[in-house]
CSV table of C-alpha atoms and ligand atoms in Angstrom, one decimal:
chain,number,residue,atom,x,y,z
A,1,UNK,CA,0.0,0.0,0.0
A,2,UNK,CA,0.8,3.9,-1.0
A,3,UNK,CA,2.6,4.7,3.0
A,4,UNK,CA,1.2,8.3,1.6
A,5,UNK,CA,-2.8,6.9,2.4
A,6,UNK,CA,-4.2,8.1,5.4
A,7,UNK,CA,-6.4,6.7,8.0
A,8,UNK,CA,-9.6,6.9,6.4
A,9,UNK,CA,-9.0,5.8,3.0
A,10,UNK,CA,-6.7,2.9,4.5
A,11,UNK,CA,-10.0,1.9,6.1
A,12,UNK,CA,-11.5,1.4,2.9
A,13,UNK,CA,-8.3,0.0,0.4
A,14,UNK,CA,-5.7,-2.0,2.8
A,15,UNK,CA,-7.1,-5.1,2.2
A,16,UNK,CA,-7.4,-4.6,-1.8
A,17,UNK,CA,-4.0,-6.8,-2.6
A,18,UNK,CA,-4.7,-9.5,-0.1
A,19,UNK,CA,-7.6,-11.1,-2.5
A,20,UNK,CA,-7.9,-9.1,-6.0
A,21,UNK,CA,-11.2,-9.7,-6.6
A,22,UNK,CA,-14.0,-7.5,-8.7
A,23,UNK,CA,-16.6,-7.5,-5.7
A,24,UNK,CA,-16.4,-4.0,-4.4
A,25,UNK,CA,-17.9,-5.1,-1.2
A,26,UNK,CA,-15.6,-7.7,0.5
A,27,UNK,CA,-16.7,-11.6,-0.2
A,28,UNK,CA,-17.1,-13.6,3.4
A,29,UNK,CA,-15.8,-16.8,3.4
A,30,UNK,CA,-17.1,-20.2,5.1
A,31,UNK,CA,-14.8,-22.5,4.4
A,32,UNK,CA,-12.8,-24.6,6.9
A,33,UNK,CA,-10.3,-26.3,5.1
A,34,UNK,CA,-8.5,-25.4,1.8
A,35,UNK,CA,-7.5,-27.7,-1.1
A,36,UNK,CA,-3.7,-28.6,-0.5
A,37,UNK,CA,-1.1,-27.0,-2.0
A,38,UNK,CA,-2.8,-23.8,-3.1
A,39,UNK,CA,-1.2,-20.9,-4.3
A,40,UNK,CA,-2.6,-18.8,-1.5
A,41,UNK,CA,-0.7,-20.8,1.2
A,42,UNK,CA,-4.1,-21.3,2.9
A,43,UNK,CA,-4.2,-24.9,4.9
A,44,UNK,CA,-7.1,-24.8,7.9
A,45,UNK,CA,-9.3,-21.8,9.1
A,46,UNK,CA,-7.7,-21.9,12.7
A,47,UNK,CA,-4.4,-20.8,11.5
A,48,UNK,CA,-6.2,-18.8,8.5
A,49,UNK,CA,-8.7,-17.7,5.9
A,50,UNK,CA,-9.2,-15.0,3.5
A,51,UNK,CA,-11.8,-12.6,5.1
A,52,UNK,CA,-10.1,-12.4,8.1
A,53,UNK,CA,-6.9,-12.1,6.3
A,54,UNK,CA,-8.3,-9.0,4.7
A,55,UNK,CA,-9.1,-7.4,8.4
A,56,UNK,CA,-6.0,-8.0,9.6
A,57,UNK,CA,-4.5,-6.1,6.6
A,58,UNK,CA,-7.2,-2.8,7.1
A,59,UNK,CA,-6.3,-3.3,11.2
A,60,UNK,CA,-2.6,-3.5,11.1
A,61,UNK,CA,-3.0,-0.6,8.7
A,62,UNK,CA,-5.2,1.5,10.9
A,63,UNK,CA,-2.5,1.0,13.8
A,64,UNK,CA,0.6,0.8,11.5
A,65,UNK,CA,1.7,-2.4,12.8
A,66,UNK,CA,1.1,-6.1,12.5
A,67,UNK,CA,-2.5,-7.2,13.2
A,68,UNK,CA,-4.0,-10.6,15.0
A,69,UNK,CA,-7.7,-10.8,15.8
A,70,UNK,CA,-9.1,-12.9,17.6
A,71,UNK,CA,-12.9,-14.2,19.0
A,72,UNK,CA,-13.0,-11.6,21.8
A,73,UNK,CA,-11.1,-8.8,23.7
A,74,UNK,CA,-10.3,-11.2,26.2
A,75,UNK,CA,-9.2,-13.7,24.1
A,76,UNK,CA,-7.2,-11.2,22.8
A,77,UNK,CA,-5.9,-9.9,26.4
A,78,UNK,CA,-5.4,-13.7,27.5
A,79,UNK,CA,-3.6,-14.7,24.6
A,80,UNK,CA,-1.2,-11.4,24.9
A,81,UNK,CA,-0.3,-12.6,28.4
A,82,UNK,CA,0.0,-16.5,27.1
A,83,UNK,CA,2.7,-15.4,24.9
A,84,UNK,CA,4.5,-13.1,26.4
A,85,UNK,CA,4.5,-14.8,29.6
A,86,UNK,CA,5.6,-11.7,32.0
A,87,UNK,CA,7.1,-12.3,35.3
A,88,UNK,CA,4.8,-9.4,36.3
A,89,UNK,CA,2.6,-7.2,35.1
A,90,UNK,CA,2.5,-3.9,36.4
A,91,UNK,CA,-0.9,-1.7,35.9
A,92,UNK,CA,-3.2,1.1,37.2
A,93,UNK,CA,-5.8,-0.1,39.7
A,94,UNK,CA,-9.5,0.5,37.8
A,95,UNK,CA,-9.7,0.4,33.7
A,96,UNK,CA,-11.8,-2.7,32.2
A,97,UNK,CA,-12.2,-5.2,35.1
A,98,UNK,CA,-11.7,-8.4,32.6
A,99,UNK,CA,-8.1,-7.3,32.2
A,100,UNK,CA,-7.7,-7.9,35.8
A,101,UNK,CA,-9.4,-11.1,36.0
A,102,UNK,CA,-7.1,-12.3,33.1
A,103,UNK,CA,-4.3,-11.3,34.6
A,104,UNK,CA,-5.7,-13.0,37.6
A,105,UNK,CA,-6.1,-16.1,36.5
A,106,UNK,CA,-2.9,-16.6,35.5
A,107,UNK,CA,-1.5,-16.0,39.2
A,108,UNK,CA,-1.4,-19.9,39.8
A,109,UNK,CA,1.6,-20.5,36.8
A,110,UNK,CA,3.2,-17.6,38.5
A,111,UNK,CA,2.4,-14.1,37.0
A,112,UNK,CA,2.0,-11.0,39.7
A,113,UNK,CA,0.4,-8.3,39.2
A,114,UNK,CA,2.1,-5.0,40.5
A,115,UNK,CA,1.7,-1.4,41.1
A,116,UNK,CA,1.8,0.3,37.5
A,117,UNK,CA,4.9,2.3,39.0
A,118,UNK,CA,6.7,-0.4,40.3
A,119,UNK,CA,10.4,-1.2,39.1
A,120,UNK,CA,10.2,-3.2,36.0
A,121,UNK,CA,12.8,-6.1,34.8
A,122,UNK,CA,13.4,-7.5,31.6
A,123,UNK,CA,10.2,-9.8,30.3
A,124,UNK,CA,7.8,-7.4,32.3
A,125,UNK,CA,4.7,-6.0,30.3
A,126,UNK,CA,3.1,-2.7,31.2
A,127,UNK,CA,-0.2,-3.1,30.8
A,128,UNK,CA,-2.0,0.5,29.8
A,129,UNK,CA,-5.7,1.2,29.1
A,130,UNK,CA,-6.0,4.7,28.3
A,131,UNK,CA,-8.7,6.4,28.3
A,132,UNK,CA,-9.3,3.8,31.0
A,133,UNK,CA,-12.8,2.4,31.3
A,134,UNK,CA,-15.4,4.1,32.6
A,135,UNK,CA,-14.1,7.7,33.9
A,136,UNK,CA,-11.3,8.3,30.9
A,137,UNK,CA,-8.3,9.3,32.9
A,138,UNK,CA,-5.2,9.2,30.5
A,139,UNK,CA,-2.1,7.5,30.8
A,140,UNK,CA,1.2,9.0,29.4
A,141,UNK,CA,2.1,6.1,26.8
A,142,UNK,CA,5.3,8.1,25.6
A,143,UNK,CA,6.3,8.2,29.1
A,144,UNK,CA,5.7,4.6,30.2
A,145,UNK,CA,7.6,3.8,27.1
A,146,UNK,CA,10.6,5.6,28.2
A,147,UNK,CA,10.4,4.0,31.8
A,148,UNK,CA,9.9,0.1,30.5
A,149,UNK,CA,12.5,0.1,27.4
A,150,UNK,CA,15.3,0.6,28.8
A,151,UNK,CA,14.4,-2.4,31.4
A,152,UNK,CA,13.3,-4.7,28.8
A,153,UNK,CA,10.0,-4.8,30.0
A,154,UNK,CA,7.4,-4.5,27.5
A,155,UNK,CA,4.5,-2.3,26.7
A,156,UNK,CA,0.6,-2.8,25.9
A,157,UNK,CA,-2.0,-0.2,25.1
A,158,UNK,CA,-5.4,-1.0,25.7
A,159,UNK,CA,-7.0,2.1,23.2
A,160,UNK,CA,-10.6,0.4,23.1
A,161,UNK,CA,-11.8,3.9,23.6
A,162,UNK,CA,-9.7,6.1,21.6
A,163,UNK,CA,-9.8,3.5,18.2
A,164,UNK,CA,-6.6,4.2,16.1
A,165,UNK,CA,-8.5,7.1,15.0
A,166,UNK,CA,-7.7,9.3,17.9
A,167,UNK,CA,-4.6,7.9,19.2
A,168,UNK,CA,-1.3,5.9,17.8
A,169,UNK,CA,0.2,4.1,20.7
A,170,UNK,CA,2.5,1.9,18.1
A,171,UNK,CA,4.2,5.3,17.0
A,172,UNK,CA,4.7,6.9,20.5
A,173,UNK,CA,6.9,3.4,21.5
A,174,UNK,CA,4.1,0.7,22.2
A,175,UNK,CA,5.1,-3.1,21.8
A,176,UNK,CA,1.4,-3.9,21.4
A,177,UNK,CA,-1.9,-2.6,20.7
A,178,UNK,CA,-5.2,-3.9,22.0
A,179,UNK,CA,-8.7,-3.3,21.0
A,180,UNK,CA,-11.8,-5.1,21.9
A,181,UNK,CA,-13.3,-5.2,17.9
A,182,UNK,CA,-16.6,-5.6,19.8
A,183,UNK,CA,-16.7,-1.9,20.5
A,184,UNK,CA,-16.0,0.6,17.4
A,185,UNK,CA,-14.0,-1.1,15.0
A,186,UNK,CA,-17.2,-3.1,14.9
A,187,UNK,CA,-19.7,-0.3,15.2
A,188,UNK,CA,-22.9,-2.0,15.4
A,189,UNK,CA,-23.4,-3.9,18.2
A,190,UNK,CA,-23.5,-6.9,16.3
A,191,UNK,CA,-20.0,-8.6,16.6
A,192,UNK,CA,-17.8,-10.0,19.3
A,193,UNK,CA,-14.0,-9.9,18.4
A,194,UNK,CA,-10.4,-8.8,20.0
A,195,UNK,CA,-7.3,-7.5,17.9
A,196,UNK,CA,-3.5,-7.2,18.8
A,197,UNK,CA,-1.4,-5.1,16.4
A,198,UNK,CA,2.3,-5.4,17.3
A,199,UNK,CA,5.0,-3.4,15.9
A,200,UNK,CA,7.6,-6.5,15.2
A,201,UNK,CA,6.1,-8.4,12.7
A,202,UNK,CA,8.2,-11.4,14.9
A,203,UNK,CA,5.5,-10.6,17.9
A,204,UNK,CA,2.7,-11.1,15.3
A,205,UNK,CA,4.3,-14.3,14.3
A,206,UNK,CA,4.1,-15.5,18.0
A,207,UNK,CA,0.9,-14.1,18.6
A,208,UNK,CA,-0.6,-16.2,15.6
A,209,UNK,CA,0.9,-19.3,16.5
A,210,UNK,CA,-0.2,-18.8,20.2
A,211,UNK,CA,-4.1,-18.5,19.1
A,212,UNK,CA,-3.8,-21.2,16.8
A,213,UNK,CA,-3.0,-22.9,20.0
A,214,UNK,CA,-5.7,-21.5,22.0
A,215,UNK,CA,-8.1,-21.4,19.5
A,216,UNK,CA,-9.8,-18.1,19.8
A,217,UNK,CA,-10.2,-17.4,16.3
A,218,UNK,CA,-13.1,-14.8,15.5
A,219,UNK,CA,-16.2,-17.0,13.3
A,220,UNK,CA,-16.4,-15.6,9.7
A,221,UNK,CA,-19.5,-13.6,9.8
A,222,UNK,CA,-18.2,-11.8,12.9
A,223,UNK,CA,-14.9,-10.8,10.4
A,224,UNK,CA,-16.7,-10.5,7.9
A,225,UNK,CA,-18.6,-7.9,10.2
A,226,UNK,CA,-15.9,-6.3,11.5
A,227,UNK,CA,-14.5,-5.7,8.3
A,228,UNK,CA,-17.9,-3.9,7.0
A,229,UNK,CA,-18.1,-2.0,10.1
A,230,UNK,CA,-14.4,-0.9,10.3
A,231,UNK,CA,-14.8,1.3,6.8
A,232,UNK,CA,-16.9,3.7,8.5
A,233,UNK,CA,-14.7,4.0,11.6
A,234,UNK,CA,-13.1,7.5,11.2
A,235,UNK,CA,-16.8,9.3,10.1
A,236,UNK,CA,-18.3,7.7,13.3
A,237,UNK,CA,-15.9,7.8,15.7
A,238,UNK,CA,-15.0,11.6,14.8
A,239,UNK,CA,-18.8,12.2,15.3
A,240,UNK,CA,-19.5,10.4,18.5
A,241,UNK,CA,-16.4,12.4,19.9
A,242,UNK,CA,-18.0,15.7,18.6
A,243,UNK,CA,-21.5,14.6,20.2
A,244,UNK,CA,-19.6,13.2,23.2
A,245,UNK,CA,-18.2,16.9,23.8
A,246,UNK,CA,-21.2,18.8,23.4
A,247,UNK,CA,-22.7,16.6,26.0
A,248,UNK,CA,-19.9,16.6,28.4
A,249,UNK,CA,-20.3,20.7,28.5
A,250,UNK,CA,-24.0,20.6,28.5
A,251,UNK,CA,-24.1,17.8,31.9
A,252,UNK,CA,-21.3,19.9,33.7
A,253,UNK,CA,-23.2,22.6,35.0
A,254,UNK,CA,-26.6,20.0,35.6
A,255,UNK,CA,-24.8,17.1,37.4
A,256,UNK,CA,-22.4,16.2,40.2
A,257,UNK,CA,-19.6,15.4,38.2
A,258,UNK,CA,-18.6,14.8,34.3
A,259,UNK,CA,-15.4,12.3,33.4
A,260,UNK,CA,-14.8,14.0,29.9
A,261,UNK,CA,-11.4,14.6,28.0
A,262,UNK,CA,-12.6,17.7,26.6
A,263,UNK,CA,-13.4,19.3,30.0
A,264,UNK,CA,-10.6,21.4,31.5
A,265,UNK,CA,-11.7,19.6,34.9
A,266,UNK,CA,-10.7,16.5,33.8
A,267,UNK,CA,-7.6,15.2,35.2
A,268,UNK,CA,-6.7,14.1,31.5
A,269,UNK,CA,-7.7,17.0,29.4
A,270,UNK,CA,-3.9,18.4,28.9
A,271,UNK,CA,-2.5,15.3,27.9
A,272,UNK,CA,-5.2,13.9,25.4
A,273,UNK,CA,-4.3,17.2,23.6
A,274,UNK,CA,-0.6,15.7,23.2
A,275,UNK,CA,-1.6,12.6,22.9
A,276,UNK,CA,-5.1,11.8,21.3
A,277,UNK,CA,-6.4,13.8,18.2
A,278,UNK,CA,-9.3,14.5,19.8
A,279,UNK,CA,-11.4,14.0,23.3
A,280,UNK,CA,-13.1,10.4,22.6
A,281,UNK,CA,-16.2,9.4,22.5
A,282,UNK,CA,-17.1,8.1,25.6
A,283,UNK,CA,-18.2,10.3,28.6
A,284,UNK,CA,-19.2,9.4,32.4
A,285,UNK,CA,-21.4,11.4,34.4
A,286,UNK,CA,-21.9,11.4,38.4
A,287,UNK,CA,-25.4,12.1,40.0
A,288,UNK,CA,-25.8,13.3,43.4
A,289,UNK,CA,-26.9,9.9,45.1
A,290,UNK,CA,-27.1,6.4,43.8
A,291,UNK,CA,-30.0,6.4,43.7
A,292,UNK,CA,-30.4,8.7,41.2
A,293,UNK,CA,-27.6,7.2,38.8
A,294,UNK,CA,-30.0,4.0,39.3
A,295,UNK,CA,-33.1,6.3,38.4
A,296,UNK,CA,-31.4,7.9,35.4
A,297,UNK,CA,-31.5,5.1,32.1
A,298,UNK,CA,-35.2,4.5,33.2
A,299,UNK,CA,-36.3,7.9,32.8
A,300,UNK,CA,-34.4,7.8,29.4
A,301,UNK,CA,-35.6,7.3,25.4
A,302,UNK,CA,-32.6,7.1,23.3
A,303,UNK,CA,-30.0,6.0,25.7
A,304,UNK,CA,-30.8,2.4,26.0
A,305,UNK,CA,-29.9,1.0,29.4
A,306,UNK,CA,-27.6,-1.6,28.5
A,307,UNK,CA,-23.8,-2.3,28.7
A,308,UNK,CA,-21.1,-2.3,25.9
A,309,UNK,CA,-20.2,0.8,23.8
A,310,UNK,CA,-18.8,1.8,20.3
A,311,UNK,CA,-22.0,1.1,18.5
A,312,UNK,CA,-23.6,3.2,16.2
A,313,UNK,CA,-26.9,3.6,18.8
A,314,UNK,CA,-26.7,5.6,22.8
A,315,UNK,CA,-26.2,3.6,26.0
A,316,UNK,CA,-26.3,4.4,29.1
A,317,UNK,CA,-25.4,2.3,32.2
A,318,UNK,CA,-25.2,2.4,35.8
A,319,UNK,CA,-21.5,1.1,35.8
A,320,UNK,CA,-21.8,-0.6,39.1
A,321,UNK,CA,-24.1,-3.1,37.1
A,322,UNK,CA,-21.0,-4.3,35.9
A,323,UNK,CA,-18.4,-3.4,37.9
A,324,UNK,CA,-18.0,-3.6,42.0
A,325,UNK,CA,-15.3,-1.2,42.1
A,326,UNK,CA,-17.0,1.6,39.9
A,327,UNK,CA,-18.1,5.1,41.7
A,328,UNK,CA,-21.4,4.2,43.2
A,329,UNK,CA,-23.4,7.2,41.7
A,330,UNK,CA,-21.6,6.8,38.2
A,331,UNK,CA,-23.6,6.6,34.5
A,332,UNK,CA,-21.7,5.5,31.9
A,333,UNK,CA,-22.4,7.6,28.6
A,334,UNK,CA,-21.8,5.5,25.2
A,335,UNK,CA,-22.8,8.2,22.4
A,336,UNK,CA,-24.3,7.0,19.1
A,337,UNK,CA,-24.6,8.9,15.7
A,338,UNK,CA,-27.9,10.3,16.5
A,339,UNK,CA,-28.6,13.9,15.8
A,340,UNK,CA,-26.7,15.2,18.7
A,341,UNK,CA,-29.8,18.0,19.5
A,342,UNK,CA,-31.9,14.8,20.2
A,343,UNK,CA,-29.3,12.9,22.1
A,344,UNK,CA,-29.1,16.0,24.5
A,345,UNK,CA,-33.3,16.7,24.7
A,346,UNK,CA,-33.5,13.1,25.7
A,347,UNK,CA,-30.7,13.8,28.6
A,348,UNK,CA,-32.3,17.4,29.5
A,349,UNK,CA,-35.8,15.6,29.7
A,350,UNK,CA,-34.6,12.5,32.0
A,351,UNK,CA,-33.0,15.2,34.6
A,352,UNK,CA,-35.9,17.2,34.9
A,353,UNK,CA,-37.9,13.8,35.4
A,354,UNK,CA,-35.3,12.7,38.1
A,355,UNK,CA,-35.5,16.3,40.0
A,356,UNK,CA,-39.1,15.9,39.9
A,357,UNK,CA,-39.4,12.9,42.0
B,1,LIG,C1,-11.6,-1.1,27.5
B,1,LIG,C2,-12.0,-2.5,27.2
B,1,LIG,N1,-11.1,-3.4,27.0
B,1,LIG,C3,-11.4,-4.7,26.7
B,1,LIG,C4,-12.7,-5.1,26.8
B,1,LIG,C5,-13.0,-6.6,26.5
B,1,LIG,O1,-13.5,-6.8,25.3
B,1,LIG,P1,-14.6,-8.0,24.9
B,1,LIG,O2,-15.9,-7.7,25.6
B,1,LIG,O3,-14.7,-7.9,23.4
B,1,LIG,O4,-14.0,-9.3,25.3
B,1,LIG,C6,-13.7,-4.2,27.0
B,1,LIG,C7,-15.1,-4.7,27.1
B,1,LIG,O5,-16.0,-3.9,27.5
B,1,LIG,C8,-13.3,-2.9,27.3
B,1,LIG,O6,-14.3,-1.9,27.5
């Protein structure tokens, strides 16, 4: 491919010399076994197949870097840790709780996980999620990166909410990136999937053979999915961001608290102007009581009150649904493509409902 193509069009032609073909839209294929000795050097669908090599193409594009997908995020996250089998693993308390667990459950063959500041040795992965999951706080990836080289240790970005359409974590010094496909590259709601892009094409190698091992291959009409879904990454994820930021300064002055990039109360807003190109599209809001952040997605119309984010459709959720350790009176904001003047009726409306009980 032209290295002169940018994001967006990447989205759209990175895959065009993995299978010349005069579909415009991308065939999905089935099968699970290939005739032997083919000239496409495909063998079994565990170890590989054409749709999924065509989103592995557009994904390693999009992060400029090496791309592995598998069946979910976690597989993804479990099969990082499989093969790169850290001593320890040093990250922030909070961020996605199923990072944790996986990290947990490997605590019996001898991985510990440590403060994300503690003193690293060679073999060690830092494990970043930035924005972390739910209230966005930033971590410096550059920085990290500086900390863990020289050590040997190695580093691994969880950008599930950024997408590599706000933020490069590969080009600031990143071993590895991580994004649960289930989320935007997706876009729909309609497909489970998990994708590691490494920068040495060596780490991909690994990576591959450790999930033909494990197994956790995405089906073909969730690749196939992701692959339709990923084209229109940049024009959704660049509007939910926009709608996310309009929201996040219409809530401030009408709620507790608002857990927004673009907010100059946000303990993240001067670094996600070095390091993101642009706020991201996911906010979190805090009402006065529990209570109320349990009140809120009932009294709403658009927001759906349901977990998961990234799709092209509002959520809301009460975060604690989910997740024991998240703030108590904390909403979780996943903005859709919706007009945005709708999006923020719908939240104006629900308030007033709330401050009427
Ligand atoms: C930040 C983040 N990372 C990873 C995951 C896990 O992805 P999956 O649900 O596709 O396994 C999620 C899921 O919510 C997430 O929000």
């Amino acid at each position: 491919m032209d290295d002169l193509l940018r994001p967006d069009t990447l989205a759209l032609h990175a895959d065009a010399a993995v299978e010349p073909t005069p579909d415009i839209a991308p065939p999905i294929h089935v099968s699970t076994t290939f005739a032997a000795d083919n000239d496409a050097g495909l063998v079994y669908a565990r170890n590989d197949q054409p749709t999924r090599r065509r989103l592995e193409a557009v994904l390693g594009a999009l992060d400029g870097g090496h791309a592995v997908t598998f069946a979910s995020g976690q597989a993804a996250a479990t099969a990082a840790l499989l093969h790169l089998q850290p001593r320890r693993v040093a990250i922030a308390p909070g961020g996605y709780h199923g990072t944790h667990a996986a990290i947990d459950a490997l605590a019996p063959f001898g991985v510990e996980k440590v403060a994300l500041e503690a003193d690293l040795g060679p073999g060690d992965v830092v494990w970043l999620e930035t924005p972390k999951n739910p209230t966005c706080e930033l971590q410096d990836i550059a920085a990290h990166v500086a900390r863990a080289r020289p050590a040997g240790a190695r580093v691994v970005v969880d950008g599930t909410f950024a997408t590599p359409v706000l933020q490069a974590p590969l080009a600031l010094g990143a071993d590895l990136v991580y994004h649960s496909m289930t989320k935007f590259l997706s876009g729909h709601s309609d497909a489970l999937g998990g994708v590691l892009v490494a920068r040495d094409p060596a780490l991909a190698d690994g990576l591959r053979a450790t999930r033909t091992v494990t197994g956790g291959v995405p089906g073909a009409l969730e690749t196939w999915l992701v692959l339709r879904g990923v084209r229109t990454l940049g024009l959704r994820v660049r509007q939910q961001t926009a709608t996310a930021t309009r929201l996040a300064a219409f809530l401030e002055p009408r709620v507790a608290r608002v857990w927004h990039p673009s907010l100059p109360s946000h303990p993240g807003h001067a670094l996600a102007k070095r390091q993101m190109r642009g706020p991201g599209p996911i906010l979190s809001i805090e009402l006065a009581t529990e209570a109320a952040a349990r009140a809120l997605p009932g009294t709403l119309r658009l927001f759906r009150d349901a977990t998961s984010l990234g799709g092209v459709e509002s959520l809301v959720e009460w975060r604690r649904k989910q997740d024991p350790h998240a703030p108590p009176a904390l909403l979780r904001l996943a903005v859709g493509i919706e007009d945005p003047e709708d999006l923020e009726r719908d939240l104006a409306r629900g308030l007033d409902e709330l401050g009427g009980r």
